[in-house]
Amino acid sequence: MISLASTFYLTTAIDYVNARPHLGHAYEKVLTDAIARYHILLGEDVALITGADENSLKNVHAAEAKGITPAQLCKENAAIFRQLADKIGLSYTSFIRSSIKEEHWVGPQKLWQLCNKNGDIYKKKYQGLYCVGCESFYESEELPNGLCPEHQKKPELIEEENYFFRLSKYQKQLEDLIEKDKLKIIPETRKNEVLSFIRTGLKDFSISRSVSRAKGWGVPVPEDKSQIMYVWVDALSVYITGIGYGFDEKKFKKYWPGLHVIGKGIIRFHAVYWPAILLSAGLAVPKELLVHGYITVEGQKMSKTLGNVVDPFYLIDTYSVDELRYCLISEISTFEDGDFSERTLIEKNNSELLANIGNLVNRTLVFIKNNFDGKVPNGKSNEKDKGFIENNKKAYEKIAQLLDELKLKDALNEVMLLSKETNRYFQENAPWQLIKTDKARAASVLYTLTNQVKDLAILLWPFLPKTSEEIFKQLNIKPEKWKDLGKQSIKEGHTISEPKVLFRKLELAKKEEKTDITFDSLDIEVGEITSASQHPNAEKLLVEKVKVAGGEIQLVSGIAKFYKPDDIVGKKILVLRNIPSAKLRGVESQGMLLVCESASGDVEIINPDADTGTKITLDGSNIKTHDQKLITADIFFKIKLEVKDHIAYAEGKVLLAGNEKIKTEKIKDGKIT
């Protein structure tokens, strides 16, 4: 294990709060927390900062869509992100909201002034392609098919006068720092990716926005009231204001620099822009960047647009926080993308946590209670016991090395392997037989097992803190530190507490049967008509081929009176997906094309402004992990779907495709059918 300083500082990324948190946010917090808890076990003074990136243009747009102010939106959503941090067990020392002037603004403004003093900020007129989702400008060659590579949306062309940072000045310095691991990027593949980007030639980048375009929302540029700081300059500054920069220099110097745990989608900002700004201001660059991958669902990146967002609150409330943490760390590579499903969570709980850790702890403590009056028996180790203990100490060293290298999945898997070996030790020594023939030897085995359970509790704390704390509670001792591993610190005669089951057998959660039929019953998504023709057997029907998520389907719809086949090819439409396939006059329809019908009988195809595959949601709703069941047409028609003043509603709430309201062009008021 490498020698470590007395302080350790790390951060999560600072989350956008334009929408609710998803499982990807929870995953990053679990990784960061595991690292923090490991360093706490080492006895270090750990500071962990997380928070909310609130001064972005996307937050302004999200607030406008909801008809509230950005301040209201950020206050509401930041509270939800903080709730997630608490529920997932993130051991943070500060939660910083970037829109709160008193706790943040001094830092980024001071940083700006230092960069300006160093001659690295200048003002010029600029035209560029801007993605609001990324809060970033792109060069045209960076946009496959003209779309943002991250959000698959067309950036808008922006022209205005802004301040720029001389990023090009720091190209060689950044390259040297990263090559020599003075700014260490983990894994190596991400390091090479950043170096490749730097070597293509760094261009100066815009670091402000006009007050008018930012709608006055954000941190003001010092001495220029017409400009707001670019959100990434402002948000990245949270990493230093959170530990006192601009407020408490002594605290700042105590902790900075540190480790940033981030997703691969924002690596450029953290590995290039951020260290360059720090260099300009005369500050140390971060020590390390741990860059994790995305969580996918059925092979696809989680996205509200695709409708496969997994709600971490649902998972924690349905199962438990440690069961979720275990699945995330042990199943998903720390450095690459990984797939998640509830079924995997359940299988790993039942076959690994319950069968391995839970079984070992419970049968060890129950055996002591039943055969030694709940007191740890006298332990006189033989050579076999000593060999077992020494092998375990070697495992501790390996686990420490993996944690030092931030290989969290590998480290946790080694802990589980150690638990399996301890179960094997239990089986091979068979204390249930020894108690009848050689009680002294049975006592020695249980003494060794008790202290090994204690060691496992220490090792589990970074990953499964609640489970670890419960094991210590059942052992009736205070939680111990990393230095206590391998010590036979639980002595003869110590009284354990009442043994309890650590894990229960899980089954896939079933949806509660609803007495009321609601919009939640519907699976509606955006489709695109690729071809259309007249129904061969019915003059009022058209047959459409429609591109949807996962492929192409065929629909039959009664719109021939209002549309010619050629008129609708290429149109985006709303498709009800969870209705059984049916043959209409001999032609199969695999869903229902939804239209707006006025009181006078006119019909309009609803043309949503969203990507194919986008799931339709209610404003303010949260998408669950499970799919909707098939419904009948009767159930669909019982749900009130309507258009009022050209806006689509269900159950009195606005219908959204992604973040966009669903609107009609011609029919002002009508029903959706």
XYZ file of C-alpha atoms in Angstrom:
673
model
C 0.000 0.000 0.000
C 1.399 3.407 -0.965
C 2.126 6.016 1.669
C -0.545 8.687 1.869
C -0.826 12.255 3.075
C -2.774 13.148 6.199
C -5.504 14.855 4.153
C -7.432 13.582 1.158
C -9.762 15.618 -1.045
C -12.164 14.382 -3.705
C -15.291 15.478 -5.533
C -18.141 14.143 -7.571
C -19.023 16.061 -10.705
C -21.299 18.998 -9.957
C -24.684 17.913 -11.279
C -26.940 19.788 -13.655
C -30.312 20.166 -11.939
C -32.533 20.797 -14.962
C -34.189 17.402 -14.376
C -34.428 14.695 -11.740
C -31.374 12.548 -10.950
C -31.078 9.145 -12.600
C -29.083 6.022 -11.817
C -25.960 7.423 -13.470
C -25.845 10.148 -10.827
C -26.203 7.538 -8.089
C -23.431 5.420 -9.609
C -20.924 8.269 -9.579
C -21.760 9.073 -5.973
C -21.311 5.442 -4.938
C -17.877 5.286 -6.589
C -16.795 8.548 -4.981
C -18.090 7.510 -1.588
C -16.270 4.170 -1.682
C -12.986 5.985 -2.308
C -13.700 8.490 0.464
C -14.578 5.811 3.006
C -11.405 3.882 2.199
C -9.337 6.954 3.004
C -11.343 7.544 6.173
C -10.470 3.975 7.184
C -6.809 4.864 6.618
C -7.211 7.569 9.249
C -6.985 10.504 6.868
C -8.803 13.822 7.145
C -11.142 13.512 4.161
C -13.109 16.286 2.471
C -15.691 15.341 -0.166
C -17.523 18.004 -2.145
C -20.648 17.494 -4.201
C -23.290 19.932 -5.317
C -25.550 21.447 -7.932
C -24.534 23.213 -11.144
C -27.358 25.729 -11.276
C -26.230 28.591 -13.525
C -26.637 26.857 -16.869
C -28.731 27.911 -19.823
C -30.440 24.512 -19.820
C -31.787 25.301 -16.342
C -33.216 28.560 -17.687
C -34.925 26.671 -20.512
C -36.247 23.981 -18.157
C -37.660 26.645 -15.836
C -39.345 28.438 -18.728
C -40.952 25.179 -19.846
C -42.408 24.749 -16.363
C -43.475 28.387 -16.059
C -41.311 29.054 -12.999
C -38.140 31.028 -12.319
C -34.676 29.447 -12.584
C -34.230 30.070 -8.862
C -37.381 28.078 -8.075
C -36.385 25.226 -10.385
C -32.879 25.005 -8.930
C -34.077 25.134 -5.342
C -36.570 22.316 -5.925
C -34.256 20.075 -7.944
C -31.129 20.701 -5.857
C -33.090 19.444 -2.855
C -33.827 16.219 -4.756
C -30.150 15.764 -5.682
C -29.166 16.340 -2.074
C -31.764 13.798 -0.993
C -30.203 11.285 -3.388
C -26.735 11.984 -1.962
C -28.105 11.266 1.509
C -30.053 8.153 0.538
C -27.193 6.619 -1.442
C -24.889 7.127 1.553
C -22.514 9.737 0.101
C -20.254 10.871 2.951
C -19.953 14.446 1.705
C -18.621 17.300 3.804
C -20.270 20.069 1.736
C -23.089 20.311 -0.792
C -22.520 23.487 -2.818
C -25.215 25.212 -4.865
C -23.540 27.399 -7.478
C -26.414 29.896 -7.662
C -26.086 30.810 -3.976
C -24.000 33.969 -3.960
C -22.849 33.713 -0.357
C -21.329 30.254 -0.684
C -19.843 30.368 -4.155
C -19.602 33.544 -6.234
C -16.483 35.030 -4.630
C -14.401 32.053 -5.804
C -15.094 32.116 -9.568
C -14.897 35.911 -9.654
C -11.493 35.822 -7.941
C -10.356 33.141 -10.381
C -11.515 35.304 -13.298
C -9.628 38.333 -12.013
C -6.391 36.353 -11.646
C -6.662 34.948 -15.182
C -7.406 38.425 -16.504
C -4.446 39.890 -14.611
C -2.254 37.249 -16.246
C -3.374 38.447 -19.679
C -5.336 35.303 -20.511
C -8.781 36.851 -21.008
C -9.794 39.003 -23.977
C -13.043 40.037 -25.659
C -14.092 39.463 -29.265
C -17.084 38.848 -31.491
C -17.726 35.197 -32.185
C -19.939 32.910 -34.224
C -20.232 29.251 -33.312
C -22.392 26.147 -32.976
C -23.649 25.833 -29.404
C -25.246 22.787 -27.742
C -27.331 23.833 -24.767
C -27.334 20.244 -23.470
C -23.526 20.198 -23.230
C -23.263 23.941 -22.554
C -20.465 23.841 -25.117
C -19.455 25.188 -28.521
C -18.493 22.695 -31.224
C -16.519 22.903 -34.434
C -18.479 21.690 -37.464
C -16.050 18.778 -37.951
C -16.894 17.559 -34.440
C -20.569 17.065 -35.338
C -21.362 13.776 -37.090
C -24.358 14.409 -39.356
C -24.523 17.918 -37.906
C -25.659 16.603 -34.504
C -24.116 16.917 -31.050
C -22.300 13.600 -30.418
C -23.506 13.565 -26.814
C -27.167 14.560 -27.186
C -27.864 13.792 -30.867
C -29.416 17.231 -31.350
C -28.568 20.009 -33.772
C -26.623 22.812 -32.040
C -27.838 26.365 -32.572
C -25.750 28.960 -34.393
C -24.781 31.698 -31.932
C -23.223 35.060 -32.780
C -22.302 37.552 -30.061
C -19.429 39.349 -28.353
C -17.916 37.333 -25.497
C -14.800 37.014 -23.395
C -12.314 34.323 -24.413
C -9.653 32.413 -22.500
C -6.209 31.847 -24.073
C -6.347 28.069 -23.922
C -3.869 27.778 -26.787
C -1.182 29.312 -24.553
C -1.272 26.259 -22.261
C -1.164 23.468 -24.838
C 2.425 22.353 -24.231
C 2.155 22.711 -20.452
C -1.021 20.629 -20.306
C 0.465 17.958 -22.541
C 3.542 17.674 -20.310
C 1.504 17.526 -17.088
C -0.721 14.746 -18.409
C 2.070 12.765 -20.075
C 4.067 12.742 -16.828
C 0.977 11.932 -14.701
C 1.317 15.142 -12.714
C -2.316 15.412 -13.688
C -3.103 11.711 -13.665
C -6.021 10.570 -15.789
C -7.429 7.133 -15.034
C -7.850 4.886 -16.997
C -5.006 5.055 -19.513
C -7.430 5.003 -22.443
C -8.950 8.298 -21.282
C -5.482 9.780 -20.788
C -4.618 8.914 -24.386
C -7.934 10.342 -25.564
C -7.171 13.686 -23.883
C -3.602 13.798 -25.187
C -4.887 13.123 -28.693
C -7.334 16.024 -28.383
C -4.625 18.373 -27.085
C -2.228 17.431 -29.897
C -4.769 18.374 -32.563
C -4.240 21.956 -31.396
C -6.061 23.801 -28.624
C -8.163 26.816 -29.525
C -9.101 29.674 -27.236
C -12.644 29.226 -25.923
C -15.499 31.490 -24.930
C -15.871 31.927 -21.168
C -18.835 34.306 -20.989
C -22.340 34.737 -22.328
C -24.363 37.888 -22.846
C -26.716 38.744 -20.015
C -29.599 38.789 -22.488
C -28.968 35.245 -23.755
C -28.387 33.969 -20.223
C -31.607 35.750 -19.173
C -29.592 37.381 -16.396
C -29.020 34.013 -14.718
C -25.504 33.230 -13.547
C -22.379 34.675 -11.944
C -21.645 38.203 -13.248
C -18.316 38.838 -14.956
C -16.251 41.174 -12.754
C -16.475 44.787 -13.975
C -18.734 44.005 -16.947
C -22.447 43.914 -16.202
C -23.275 42.933 -19.789
C -21.734 39.461 -19.402
C -22.363 36.318 -17.354
C -19.629 33.743 -16.708
C -19.719 30.644 -18.887
C -21.293 27.913 -16.798
C -18.282 25.609 -16.991
C -15.940 28.270 -15.562
C -18.453 28.894 -12.805
C -19.342 25.242 -12.097
C -15.774 23.931 -12.088
C -14.914 26.592 -9.525
C -17.177 24.781 -7.059
C -14.325 22.298 -6.601
C -12.234 25.001 -4.945
C -14.887 27.252 -3.385
C -16.248 24.165 -1.636
C -13.018 23.945 0.367
C -12.655 27.640 1.066
C -11.163 29.318 -2.012
C -12.044 32.994 -1.784
C -13.376 32.484 1.743
C -10.925 30.476 3.841
C -7.461 30.252 2.287
C -6.085 28.137 5.135
C -8.724 25.468 4.539
C -8.200 25.646 0.785
C -4.446 25.103 1.078
C -5.058 22.234 3.498
C -7.055 20.158 1.010
C -6.248 21.288 -2.534
C -5.408 19.631 -4.926
C -7.424 16.432 -5.053
C -9.295 13.838 -7.100
C -12.285 14.480 -9.385
C -14.636 11.553 -10.122
C -16.417 12.303 -13.394
C -18.237 10.704 -16.309
C -16.525 10.327 -19.672
C -18.882 12.821 -21.325
C -17.330 15.795 -19.503
C -13.667 14.794 -19.610
C -12.595 17.658 -21.893
C -13.806 20.293 -19.450
C -12.023 18.668 -16.511
C -8.813 17.531 -18.197
C -8.177 20.533 -20.459
C -10.190 23.679 -19.689
C -10.146 23.411 -15.903
C -6.410 22.788 -15.387
C -5.570 25.537 -17.910
C -7.643 28.049 -15.937
C -5.964 26.940 -12.711
C -2.509 27.315 -14.277
C -3.409 30.815 -15.423
C -4.533 31.715 -11.899
C -1.331 30.317 -10.397
C -3.071 27.390 -8.686
C -2.178 23.705 -8.618
C -3.975 21.431 -11.075
C -5.980 18.438 -9.754
C -3.955 15.384 -8.745
C -6.164 12.842 -10.477
C -9.225 12.385 -12.642
C -11.120 9.115 -12.339
C -13.214 8.860 -15.492
C -16.027 6.317 -15.352
C -18.269 5.121 -18.155
C -22.002 5.318 -18.653
C -24.606 2.968 -17.282
C -26.553 1.430 -20.115
C -29.969 -0.200 -20.016
C -30.394 -3.068 -22.449
C -27.313 -1.866 -24.281
C -28.460 1.735 -24.678
C -27.196 4.821 -22.878
C -29.720 6.028 -20.313
C -31.589 9.021 -21.636
C -34.897 10.677 -20.917
C -35.233 10.999 -24.664
C -35.139 7.215 -25.036
C -37.430 6.747 -22.031
C -35.135 4.282 -20.252
C -34.115 6.440 -17.310
C -33.755 4.362 -14.136
C -34.968 5.989 -10.933
C -32.489 5.406 -8.070
C -35.061 6.375 -5.442
C -37.336 3.594 -6.665
C -34.498 1.062 -6.409
C -33.402 2.157 -2.923
C -36.966 2.153 -1.613
C -37.859 -1.160 -3.277
C -34.684 -3.022 -2.326
C -31.991 -1.389 -0.158
C -29.158 1.061 -0.555
C -26.422 -1.538 0.031
C -27.965 -4.002 -2.407
C -27.963 -1.254 -5.035
C -24.418 -0.125 -4.162
C -23.166 -3.695 -4.388
C -24.691 -4.262 -7.804
C -23.347 -0.992 -9.192
C -19.766 -1.483 -8.004
C -19.415 -5.229 -8.527
C -21.248 -5.500 -11.845
C -20.041 -2.405 -13.704
C -16.415 -1.831 -14.652
C -15.063 1.220 -12.840
C -13.592 2.551 -16.077
C -15.943 1.392 -18.834
C -19.642 1.386 -19.688
C -21.737 -1.250 -17.967
C -25.274 -2.554 -18.138
C -27.810 -2.498 -15.300
C -31.054 -4.319 -14.679
C -33.182 -5.008 -11.637
C -32.888 -8.698 -12.367
C -29.095 -8.500 -12.058
C -29.413 -6.659 -8.745
C -31.661 -9.411 -7.423
C -29.468 -12.248 -8.688
C -26.326 -10.724 -7.193
C -28.052 -10.183 -3.868
C -29.344 -13.737 -3.678
C -26.281 -15.576 -4.996
C -23.532 -13.365 -3.561
C -24.589 -11.126 -0.678
C -27.094 -13.505 0.876
C -25.330 -16.785 0.060
C -21.832 -15.533 0.832
C -21.554 -12.614 3.285
C -24.942 -13.044 4.937
C -24.550 -16.784 5.361
C -21.039 -16.514 6.822
C -21.816 -13.823 9.373
C -25.085 -15.337 10.493
C -23.942 -18.902 10.982
C -20.761 -17.789 12.768
C -22.605 -15.639 15.289
C -25.532 -18.033 15.701
C -23.066 -20.855 16.418
C -21.421 -18.765 19.164
C -24.789 -17.901 20.648
C -26.049 -21.490 20.635
C -22.860 -23.257 21.721
C -20.861 -20.733 23.764
C -23.603 -18.721 25.495
C -23.025 -15.793 23.143
C -19.415 -15.322 24.282
C -16.366 -15.512 22.026
C -14.581 -18.750 23.002
C -10.905 -19.231 23.794
C -8.735 -19.376 20.680
C -5.586 -21.475 20.379
C -4.613 -21.408 16.729
C -2.993 -24.390 15.058
C -0.779 -24.204 11.971
C -3.766 -24.442 9.656
C -5.394 -21.434 11.351
C -2.164 -19.435 11.168
C -1.843 -20.205 7.467
C -5.428 -19.059 6.919
C -4.760 -15.806 8.800
C -1.508 -15.097 6.914
C -3.173 -15.694 3.551
C -5.875 -13.239 4.549
C -3.258 -10.590 5.343
C -1.866 -10.990 1.827
C -5.389 -10.484 0.495
C -5.691 -7.254 2.523
C -2.542 -5.923 0.858
C -3.914 -6.779 -2.580
C -7.247 -5.090 -1.819
C -5.447 -1.972 -0.586
C -3.372 -1.836 -3.760
C -6.487 -2.120 -5.924
C -8.185 0.654 -3.954
C -5.103 2.855 -4.257
C -5.313 2.289 -8.021
C -9.054 3.142 -7.921
C -9.974 -0.306 -9.248
C -13.107 -0.461 -7.136
C -14.835 -3.345 -8.886
C -11.721 -5.502 -8.627
C -11.236 -4.574 -4.969
C -14.813 -5.481 -4.042
C -14.568 -8.753 -5.927
C -11.433 -9.586 -3.902
C -13.357 -8.893 -0.685
C -16.067 -11.289 -1.829
C -13.446 -13.892 -2.745
C -12.012 -13.538 0.761
C -15.471 -14.117 2.191
C -15.788 -17.271 0.079
C -12.457 -18.498 1.445
C -13.716 -17.852 4.969
C -16.858 -19.849 4.233
C -14.598 -22.638 2.958
C -12.603 -22.477 6.212
C -15.899 -22.856 8.104
C -16.937 -25.849 5.998
C -13.579 -27.625 6.104
C -13.310 -27.315 9.887
C -16.962 -28.329 10.416
C -17.440 -26.831 13.900
C -20.902 -28.417 14.108
C -19.099 -31.765 14.315
C -16.161 -30.549 16.412
C -18.499 -29.267 19.104
C -19.459 -32.901 19.726
C -15.965 -34.404 19.603
C -13.432 -31.636 20.310
C -14.964 -28.529 21.856
C -11.567 -26.872 22.358
C -10.852 -27.102 18.645
C -14.354 -25.856 17.847
C -13.624 -22.880 20.126
C -10.416 -22.082 18.228
C -12.216 -22.214 14.893
C -14.961 -19.880 16.103
C -12.423 -17.501 17.637
C -10.658 -17.280 14.268
C -13.961 -16.891 12.410
C -15.176 -14.109 14.708
C -12.083 -12.007 14.081
C -12.266 -12.740 10.379
C -15.877 -11.530 10.313
C -14.613 -8.369 12.010
C -12.022 -7.912 9.258
C -14.662 -8.397 6.582
C -16.754 -5.692 8.245
C -13.799 -3.305 7.903
C -13.250 -4.246 4.268
C -16.935 -3.886 3.406
C -17.365 -0.399 4.869
C -16.282 1.519 1.732
C -18.718 -0.466 -0.399
C -21.621 -1.488 1.878
C -21.493 0.910 4.845
C -24.833 -0.022 6.391
C -24.030 -3.733 6.199
C -20.595 -3.140 7.708
C -22.036 -1.116 10.565
C -24.658 -3.792 11.231
C -21.945 -6.467 11.431
C -20.008 -4.380 13.957
C -23.235 -3.918 15.897
C -23.862 -7.676 15.986
C -20.249 -8.245 17.028
C -20.912 -5.697 19.780
C -17.759 -3.680 19.057
C -17.060 -0.199 17.741
C -16.166 0.061 14.035
C -12.447 -0.440 13.472
C -9.940 1.064 11.010
C -7.754 -0.339 8.244
C -4.802 -0.662 10.637
C -6.836 -3.156 12.687
C -7.028 -5.688 9.856
C -5.388 -8.984 10.778
C -5.414 -8.246 14.490
C -7.210 -10.724 16.724
C -8.767 -7.797 18.574
C -11.963 -9.556 19.688
C -10.857 -11.411 22.786
C -12.035 -14.496 24.631
C -15.125 -13.859 26.727
C -16.415 -10.938 24.659
C -20.227 -11.021 24.462
C -21.727 -10.637 21.012
C -25.120 -9.078 20.308
C -28.201 -10.850 19.002
C -27.480 -12.258 15.509
C -29.776 -10.946 12.791
C -30.190 -11.723 9.113
C -28.215 -9.246 6.989
C -29.858 -9.914 3.630
C -33.195 -11.296 2.557
C -33.987 -13.241 -0.581
C -35.261 -10.842 -3.211
C -37.766 -11.222 -5.987
C -38.435 -8.888 -8.875
C -40.723 -6.167 -7.597
C -44.219 -6.357 -8.955
C -46.220 -3.304 -9.869
C -49.126 -2.731 -7.549
C -52.399 -3.259 -9.301
C -53.985 0.141 -9.804
C -57.634 0.606 -9.107
C -57.584 3.764 -11.275
C -56.508 3.792 -14.889
C -53.932 6.573 -15.388
C -51.500 7.924 -17.948
C -48.828 5.714 -16.350
C -50.542 2.783 -18.079
C -49.595 4.134 -21.500
C -46.395 3.575 -23.452
C -46.352 6.361 -26.032
C -43.285 7.238 -28.051
C -42.248 9.315 -31.034
C -42.152 7.452 -34.332
C -41.290 8.515 -37.878
C -43.315 7.454 -40.907
C -40.938 5.980 -43.491
C -43.574 4.912 -46.031
C -47.349 5.012 -46.406
C -49.903 3.453 -48.726
C -53.623 3.046 -49.182
C -55.094 0.034 -47.382
C -55.862 -2.624 -50.020
C -59.262 -3.461 -48.535
C -60.505 -0.201 -46.964
C -60.686 3.273 -48.512
C -60.733 5.028 -45.120
C -57.538 3.371 -43.874
C -53.848 3.984 -44.549
C -50.990 1.561 -43.884
C -47.791 3.144 -42.531
C -44.298 1.800 -41.933
C -42.992 3.575 -38.840
C -39.481 3.792 -37.413
C -39.493 3.447 -33.609
C -36.981 2.579 -30.895
C -35.653 -0.870 -31.666
C -36.701 -1.087 -35.315
C -39.696 -0.635 -37.601
C -43.376 -1.433 -37.073
C -46.509 -1.292 -39.183
C -49.589 0.740 -38.311
C -53.066 0.915 -39.793
C -54.897 4.197 -39.181
C -58.200 5.755 -40.188
C -56.820 9.010 -41.582
C -57.233 8.476 -45.349
C -60.023 11.086 -45.428
C -57.603 13.750 -44.164
C -54.162 12.769 -45.503
C -52.728 11.324 -48.696
C -49.968 8.718 -48.242
C -47.277 10.940 -49.786
C -48.195 13.821 -47.456
C -47.267 11.955 -44.289
C -43.986 10.273 -45.234
C -41.210 11.694 -43.052
C -43.619 12.996 -40.422
C -42.921 12.479 -36.723
C -45.945 10.993 -34.961
C -47.133 9.739 -31.585
C -47.429 5.957 -31.376
C -49.184 3.998 -28.628
C -46.872 0.990 -28.304
C -48.426 -1.160 -25.573
C -51.620 -2.116 -27.328
C -51.867 -5.656 -28.739
C -51.293 -6.168 -32.454
C -54.523 -6.552 -34.380
C -55.576 -7.180 -37.965
C -57.675 -4.379 -39.448
C -59.408 -5.551 -42.608
C -56.710 -8.191 -43.072
C -53.635 -5.999 -42.455
C -51.720 -6.158 -39.170
C -51.375 -3.023 -37.049
C -48.677 -3.164 -34.357
C -49.725 -0.091 -32.423
C -51.922 2.986 -32.666
C -51.186 6.293 -34.405
C -52.502 9.060 -32.154
C -54.161 12.136 -33.646
C -56.038 15.182 -32.420
C -59.728 15.312 -33.313
C -61.712 18.536 -33.032
C -65.361 18.794 -31.986
C -66.275 19.353 -35.640
C -64.580 16.101 -36.671
C -61.387 17.479 -38.208
C -58.261 15.382 -37.642
C -54.623 16.449 -37.291
C -51.560 14.243 -36.943
C -49.623 15.396 -33.890
C -46.077 16.184 -35.022
C -43.791 16.236 -31.930
C -40.495 18.139 -32.011
C -38.366 15.260 -30.716
C -36.137 12.422 -31.819
C -37.511 9.067 -32.891
C -37.866 6.779 -29.884
C -38.510 9.582 -27.405
C -40.908 8.435 -24.684
C -43.851 10.704 -23.920
C -44.159 11.764 -20.292
C -46.192 14.062 -18.113
C -44.553 17.278 -16.979
C -43.008 16.542 -13.578
C -43.282 12.770 -13.893
C -40.447 10.312 -13.371
C -39.900 7.282 -15.595
C -39.664 3.928 -13.815
C -37.499 1.004 -14.777
C -40.315 -1.367 -15.675
C -42.240 -1.543 -18.934
C -45.966 -0.860 -19.128
C -48.245 -3.853 -19.558
C -50.320 -4.355 -22.670
C -53.650 -2.544 -22.481
C -56.889 -2.755 -24.408
C -58.342 0.011 -26.548
C -61.098 0.376 -23.938
C -58.529 1.253 -21.273
C -56.852 3.781 -23.580
C -60.109 5.613 -24.260
C -60.829 5.902 -20.513
C -57.736 8.095 -20.072
C -58.359 11.776 -20.718
C -55.982 12.963 -23.422
C -56.789 16.358 -24.890
C -55.490 19.469 -26.615
C -56.205 22.904 -25.167
C -55.004 26.046 -26.874
C -52.691 23.932 -29.088
C -51.012 22.230 -26.065
C -51.427 18.480 -25.417
C -52.486 17.389 -21.919
C -53.160 14.200 -19.986
C -54.823 14.251 -16.583
C -54.436 18.037 -16.540
C -50.655 17.956 -17.036
C -48.681 18.980 -20.092
C -47.418 16.151 -22.295
C -43.686 16.271 -22.995
C -41.462 14.676 -25.607
C -38.108 14.924 -23.854
C -38.216 18.480 -22.513
C -40.432 19.819 -25.320
C -44.168 20.444 -24.988
C -46.295 18.543 -27.488
C -48.272 20.958 -29.644
C -50.735 20.945 -32.526
C -50.464 23.318 -35.467
C -54.037 23.625 -36.752
C -56.516 22.317 -34.186
C -56.716 24.576 -31.144
C -58.887 22.352 -28.934
C -59.765 18.698 -29.234
C -59.304 15.175 -27.945
C -56.359 12.864 -28.597
C -57.512 9.588 -30.026
